[in-house]
mmCIF file of C-alpha atoms in Angstrom:
data_model
loop_
_atom_site.group_PDB
_atom_site.id
_atom_site.type_symbol
_atom_site.label_atom_id
_atom_site.label_comp_id
_atom_site.label_asym_id
_atom_site.label_seq_id
_atom_site.Cartn_x
_atom_site.Cartn_y
_atom_site.Cartn_z
ATOM 1 C CA MET A 1 -19.737 106.120 -44.586
ATOM 2 C CA VAL A 2 -17.564 103.823 -41.676
ATOM 3 C CA ASP A 3 -13.836 103.480 -42.333
ATOM 4 C CA GLU A 4 -13.324 100.001 -41.983
ATOM 5 C CA THR A 5 -9.727 100.102 -41.740
ATOM 6 C CA ASN A 6 -10.231 102.000 -38.497
ATOM 7 C CA ALA A 7 -12.936 100.332 -37.170
ATOM 8 C CA THR A 8 -12.703 98.042 -33.939
ATOM 9 C CA LYS A 9 -12.778 94.388 -34.851
ATOM 10 C CA PRO A 10 -15.084 92.663 -31.932
ATOM 11 C CA LEU A 11 -14.213 90.530 -30.196
ATOM 12 C CA SER A 12 -15.219 86.364 -30.910
ATOM 13 C CA ARG A 13 -16.918 84.545 -28.056
ATOM 14 C CA GLY A 14 -14.036 82.786 -27.320
ATOM 15 C CA ASP A 15 -12.082 85.929 -26.844
ATOM 16 C CA ARG A 16 -15.072 87.445 -24.268
ATOM 17 C CA THR A 17 -15.035 84.157 -22.355
ATOM 18 C CA LYS A 18 -11.475 84.265 -22.021
ATOM 19 C CA ASN A 19 -11.031 87.562 -20.595
ATOM 20 C CA ALA A 20 -13.887 87.144 -18.156
ATOM 21 C CA VAL A 21 -11.659 83.993 -17.202
ATOM 22 C CA LEU A 22 -8.981 86.561 -16.508
ATOM 23 C CA ASP A 23 -10.754 89.149 -15.018
ATOM 24 C CA VAL A 24 -12.747 86.865 -12.533
ATOM 25 C CA SER A 25 -9.624 84.998 -11.593
ATOM 26 C CA LEU A 26 -7.521 87.969 -10.568
ATOM 27 C CA ARG A 27 -10.564 89.262 -8.736
ATOM 28 C CA LEU A 28 -10.857 85.951 -6.646
ATOM 29 C CA PHE A 29 -6.884 85.499 -6.552
ATOM 30 C CA ALA A 30 -6.779 88.978 -5.023
ATOM 31 C CA VAL A 31 -9.241 88.351 -2.529
ATOM 32 C CA ASN A 32 -8.823 84.949 -1.745
ATOM 33 C CA GLY A 33 -5.553 84.090 -2.530
ATOM 34 C CA TYR A 34 -3.947 82.224 -5.270
ATOM 35 C CA LYS A 35 -3.700 78.830 -3.696
ATOM 36 C CA ALA A 36 -7.090 79.072 -2.085
ATOM 37 C CA THR A 37 -8.952 79.860 -5.334
ATOM 38 C CA SER A 38 -9.557 76.621 -7.457
ATOM 39 C CA VAL A 39 -10.588 76.250 -11.269
ATOM 40 C CA ARG A 40 -13.940 75.200 -9.992
ATOM 41 C CA ASP A 41 -14.595 78.161 -7.501
ATOM 42 C CA ILE A 42 -13.665 80.358 -11.233
ATOM 43 C CA ALA A 43 -16.019 78.289 -12.908
ATOM 44 C CA GLY A 44 -18.801 78.704 -10.505
ATOM 45 C CA GLU A 45 -18.233 82.470 -10.708
ATOM 46 C CA LEU A 46 -18.589 82.942 -14.578
ATOM 47 C CA GLY A 47 -21.377 80.322 -14.331
ATOM 48 C CA ILE A 48 -19.655 77.780 -16.588
ATOM 49 C CA LYS A 49 -18.330 74.190 -16.645
ATOM 50 C CA GLN A 50 -14.841 73.466 -15.925
ATOM 51 C CA SER A 51 -14.325 71.833 -19.167
ATOM 52 C CA ALA A 52 -15.389 75.031 -20.776
ATOM 53 C CA LEU A 53 -12.384 76.968 -19.017
ATOM 54 C CA TYR A 54 -10.176 74.233 -19.775
ATOM 55 C CA ASN A 55 -11.077 75.133 -23.819
ATOM 56 C CA HIS A 56 -9.322 78.816 -22.761
ATOM 57 C CA PHE A 57 -6.805 77.640 -20.096
ATOM 58 C CA LYS A 58 -4.807 74.692 -19.191
ATOM 59 C CA SER A 59 -4.237 75.043 -16.171
ATOM 60 C CA LYS A 60 -4.635 77.604 -13.134
ATOM 61 C CA ASP A 61 -0.899 77.944 -13.358
ATOM 62 C CA GLU A 62 -1.681 79.319 -16.749
ATOM 63 C CA ILE A 63 -4.271 82.107 -15.952
ATOM 64 C CA LEU A 64 -1.513 82.956 -13.047
ATOM 65 C CA SER A 65 0.827 83.318 -15.634
ATOM 66 C CA THR A 66 -1.270 85.368 -18.404
ATOM 67 C CA LEU A 67 -2.181 87.928 -15.041
ATOM 68 C CA ILE A 68 1.436 87.900 -14.650
ATOM 69 C CA SER A 69 2.643 89.362 -18.384
ATOM 70 C CA GLU A 70 -0.042 91.723 -17.516
ATOM 71 C CA LEU A 71 1.756 93.258 -14.752
ATOM 72 C CA THR A 72 4.885 93.954 -17.092
ATOM 73 C CA SER A 73 2.176 96.175 -19.248
ATOM 74 C CA SER A 74 0.328 97.850 -16.101
ATOM 75 C CA ALA A 75 0.856 101.810 -15.543
ATOM 76 C CA ILE A 76 3.489 101.599 -12.779
ATOM 77 C CA THR A 77 5.833 100.349 -15.554
ATOM 78 C CA LYS A 78 5.435 103.060 -17.532
ATOM 79 C CA LEU A 79 5.881 105.986 -15.373
ATOM 80 C CA PHE A 80 8.070 107.714 -17.728
ATOM 81 C CA SER A 81 6.255 107.151 -21.210
ATOM 82 C CA ASN A 82 5.511 111.061 -21.283
ATOM 83 C CA PHE A 83 9.039 111.606 -20.437
ATOM 84 C CA SER A 84 10.789 110.507 -23.353
ATOM 85 C CA ALA A 85 12.858 113.772 -24.576
ATOM 86 C CA PRO A 86 16.310 114.541 -23.802
ATOM 87 C CA ASP A 87 15.415 117.393 -22.062
ATOM 88 C CA ALA A 88 12.701 115.809 -20.245
ATOM 89 C CA HIS A 89 14.255 116.425 -16.757
ATOM 90 C CA LYS A 90 14.292 120.262 -17.302
ATOM 91 C CA GLN A 91 10.410 119.570 -15.989
ATOM 92 C CA GLY A 92 11.741 118.992 -12.411
ATOM 93 C CA LYS A 93 9.291 119.350 -10.172
ATOM 94 C CA MET A 94 6.409 118.508 -12.852
ATOM 95 C CA LEU A 95 8.311 115.189 -13.788
ATOM 96 C CA LEU A 96 8.092 113.817 -10.008
ATOM 97 C CA SER A 97 4.436 114.758 -9.560
ATOM 98 C CA SER A 98 3.405 113.134 -12.650
ATOM 99 C CA VAL A 99 4.708 109.846 -11.178
ATOM 100 C CA ALA A 100 3.211 110.588 -7.776
ATOM 101 C CA THR A 101 -0.098 111.039 -9.809
ATOM 102 C CA THR A 102 0.723 107.560 -11.498
ATOM 103 C CA PHE A 103 1.121 105.944 -8.198
ATOM 104 C CA LYS A 104 -2.005 107.594 -6.972
ATOM 105 C CA LEU A 105 -4.496 106.686 -9.610
ATOM 106 C CA ILE A 106 -3.244 103.259 -10.007
ATOM 107 C CA SER A 107 -4.246 102.581 -6.063
ATOM 108 C CA PHE A 108 -7.750 103.867 -6.643
ATOM 109 C CA ASP A 109 -8.064 101.729 -10.138
ATOM 110 C CA SER A 110 -9.876 98.587 -9.297
ATOM 111 C CA LYS A 111 -7.964 96.628 -11.742
ATOM 112 C CA ASN A 112 -4.507 97.855 -10.799
ATOM 113 C CA GLU A 113 -5.632 97.510 -7.120
ATOM 114 C CA ALA A 114 -6.165 93.740 -7.728
ATOM 115 C CA LEU A 115 -3.173 92.978 -9.797
ATOM 116 C CA PHE A 116 -1.089 95.307 -6.823
ATOM 117 C CA LYS A 117 -2.529 92.763 -4.609
ATOM 118 C CA LEU A 118 -1.664 89.848 -6.485
ATOM 119 C CA LEU A 119 1.644 90.493 -6.651
ATOM 120 C CA MET A 120 2.071 91.737 -2.893
ATOM 121 C CA GLN A 121 0.128 88.094 -1.979
ATOM 122 C CA GLU A 122 2.590 85.880 -4.654
ATOM 123 C CA ILE A 123 5.742 87.794 -4.215
ATOM 124 C CA PHE A 124 7.081 85.162 -1.752
ATOM 125 C CA ASN A 125 6.208 82.096 -3.462
ATOM 126 C CA ASN A 126 6.321 82.584 -7.405
ATOM 127 C CA ILE A 127 10.100 83.608 -8.666
ATOM 128 C CA ASN A 128 8.573 84.929 -11.933
ATOM 129 C CA ILE A 129 6.621 87.443 -9.948
ATOM 130 C CA ARG A 130 9.658 88.115 -7.869
ATOM 131 C CA GLU A 131 12.061 89.312 -11.013
ATOM 132 C CA ILE A 132 9.040 91.407 -12.627
ATOM 133 C CA TYR A 133 8.529 93.241 -9.571
ATOM 134 C CA ASN A 134 12.918 93.848 -9.349
ATOM 135 C CA GLU A 135 12.851 94.091 -13.169
ATOM 136 C CA TYR A 136 10.048 96.206 -13.948
ATOM 137 C CA PHE A 137 8.681 97.647 -10.540
ATOM 138 C CA TYR A 138 11.939 98.443 -9.028
ATOM 139 C CA GLN A 139 14.970 98.170 -11.142
ATOM 140 C CA GLU A 140 14.042 100.641 -13.975
ATOM 141 C CA ASN A 141 11.878 103.053 -12.672
ATOM 142 C CA VAL A 142 14.688 103.603 -9.947
ATOM 143 C CA LYS A 143 17.117 103.679 -12.720
ATOM 144 C CA LYS A 144 15.096 106.144 -14.458
ATOM 145 C CA LEU A 145 14.558 108.518 -12.168
ATOM 146 C CA SER A 146 18.006 108.527 -10.852
ATOM 147 C CA SER A 147 19.223 109.257 -14.252
ATOM 148 C CA TYR A 148 16.616 112.504 -14.774
ATOM 149 C CA LEU A 149 17.519 113.658 -10.833
ATOM 150 C CA PHE A 150 21.483 113.131 -12.705
ATOM 151 C CA SER A 151 20.583 115.512 -15.239
ATOM 152 C CA MET A 152 19.088 118.107 -13.097
ATOM 153 C CA MET A 153 22.080 118.113 -10.667
ATOM 154 C CA GLN A 154 23.933 118.635 -13.976
ATOM 155 C CA ASP A 155 22.015 121.628 -14.674
ATOM 156 C CA GLU A 156 22.244 123.072 -11.488
ATOM 157 C CA MET A 157 18.129 122.281 -10.553
ATOM 158 C CA ILE A 158 18.809 120.510 -7.475
ATOM 159 C CA GLU A 159 21.732 120.028 -4.667
ATOM 160 C CA PRO A 160 24.449 117.644 -5.856
ATOM 161 C CA SER A 161 23.829 113.921 -4.191
ATOM 162 C CA ASP A 162 23.344 110.469 -4.494
ATOM 163 C CA PRO A 163 21.493 110.320 -7.604
ATOM 164 C CA LEU A 164 20.584 106.769 -6.888
ATOM 165 C CA LEU A 165 19.774 106.984 -3.276
ATOM 166 C CA LEU A 166 17.202 110.007 -3.930
ATOM 167 C CA ALA A 167 15.456 108.377 -6.448
ATOM 168 C CA ASN A 168 14.561 105.253 -3.760
ATOM 169 C CA GLU A 169 14.002 108.097 -1.480
ATOM 170 C CA PHE A 170 11.672 109.002 -3.508
ATOM 171 C CA PHE A 171 10.069 105.877 -4.950
ATOM 172 C CA ALA A 172 9.779 104.819 -0.886
ATOM 173 C CA PRO A 173 6.711 106.724 0.167
ATOM 174 C CA LEU A 174 4.845 106.035 -3.047
ATOM 175 C CA PHE A 175 4.732 102.324 -2.339
ATOM 176 C CA PHE A 176 3.802 102.761 1.194
ATOM 177 C CA TYR A 177 1.182 104.905 0.368
ATOM 178 C CA GLN A 178 -0.163 102.726 -1.895
ATOM 179 C CA MET A 179 0.205 99.538 0.496
ATOM 180 C CA GLN A 180 -2.279 101.763 2.902
ATOM 181 C CA ILE A 181 -4.351 102.483 0.455
ATOM 182 C CA THR A 182 -5.137 98.929 -0.324
ATOM 183 C CA LEU A 183 -5.009 97.974 3.464
ATOM 184 C CA LEU A 184 -7.367 100.315 4.114
ATOM 185 C CA LYS A 185 -10.012 99.296 1.419
ATOM 186 C CA ILE A 186 -9.861 95.761 2.317
ATOM 187 C CA ASP A 187 -10.843 96.537 5.881
ATOM 188 C CA LYS A 188 -13.290 98.979 4.299
ATOM 189 C CA LYS A 189 -12.050 102.218 5.772
ATOM 190 C CA SER A 190 -11.536 105.369 4.672
ATOM 191 C CA THR A 191 -8.649 106.616 2.759
ATOM 192 C CA SER A 192 -9.686 110.269 2.814
ATOM 193 C CA SER A 193 -6.388 110.961 5.104
ATOM 194 C CA MET A 194 -4.092 109.293 2.215
ATOM 195 C CA VAL A 195 -5.150 111.360 -0.795
ATOM 196 C CA SER A 196 -3.363 114.460 -0.441
ATOM 197 C CA LEU A 197 0.040 112.431 1.011
ATOM 198 C CA PHE A 198 1.295 112.120 -3.070
ATOM 199 C CA GLU A 199 0.864 115.910 -3.511
ATOM 200 C CA LYS A 200 2.532 116.985 -0.548
ATOM 201 C CA HIS A 201 5.325 113.861 -0.671
ATOM 202 C CA VAL A 202 6.478 115.810 -3.577
ATOM 203 C CA GLU A 203 6.428 119.452 -1.946
ATOM 204 C CA PHE A 204 8.308 118.172 0.468
ATOM 205 C CA PHE A 205 10.970 116.510 -1.560
ATOM 206 C CA TRP A 206 11.384 118.763 -4.321
ATOM 207 C CA ASP A 207 11.575 121.227 -1.151
ATOM 208 C CA THR A 208 14.641 119.097 0.438
ATOM 209 C CA VAL A 209 16.607 118.876 -2.931
ATOM 210 C CA LYS A 210 15.929 121.931 -4.874
ATOM 211 C CA LEU A 211 19.045 124.112 -5.277
ATOM 212 C CA GLU A 212 18.338 127.270 -3.886
ATOM 213 C CA LYS A 213 19.882 130.138 -5.782
ATOM 214 C CA LYS A 214 22.321 132.534 -3.910
ATOM 215 C CA ASP A 215 22.160 136.311 -4.441
ATOM 216 C CA THR A 216 25.798 137.983 -5.621
ATOM 217 C CA LEU A 217 26.804 141.179 -5.566
ATOM 218 C CA PHE A 218 28.302 140.838 -8.726
#
């Protein structure tokens, strides 16, 4: 017997169309750019009339706003969701590896890739996107990692240093690798040379900051 309380409610036809509009819009915005994509382009790709699209979104700007809101729930804003315990910093290198792995997976996920491309294209044109980038992508993640690094220093896991600077030093290459993968995929070039860089970065960073235990005579 099916437990109806736990059964997933099927989407209505209207919801399916709305999701399809968002999916197609994201793809077209990421490939052609927001300004170069018209409502007619989106409707034509879906095989519907523009009037049908306007039943779900008042304008192209509203479509963009909805997609922007999805950025705030993307995987890159939840890098530390599995490390909420008070002593999560004790996982040390494993914590850093988890963050780097998330960046790598995002780089090769089609929807997250499209969201990242949209973010990069519109960040200079849209103040809302700039604010989302600064608050969710940068500030929150850097502050969170710096707090973990500070705790690692307190527990003598890594060398004492400026935790905020270290957090920036850790994140910067990951963003660069993600950007490089996106550019290679746009040009239909191989990304094989980039795949192992995420793990190598963690190894290099950890070897640089870890506290070497010194032998004593007593």
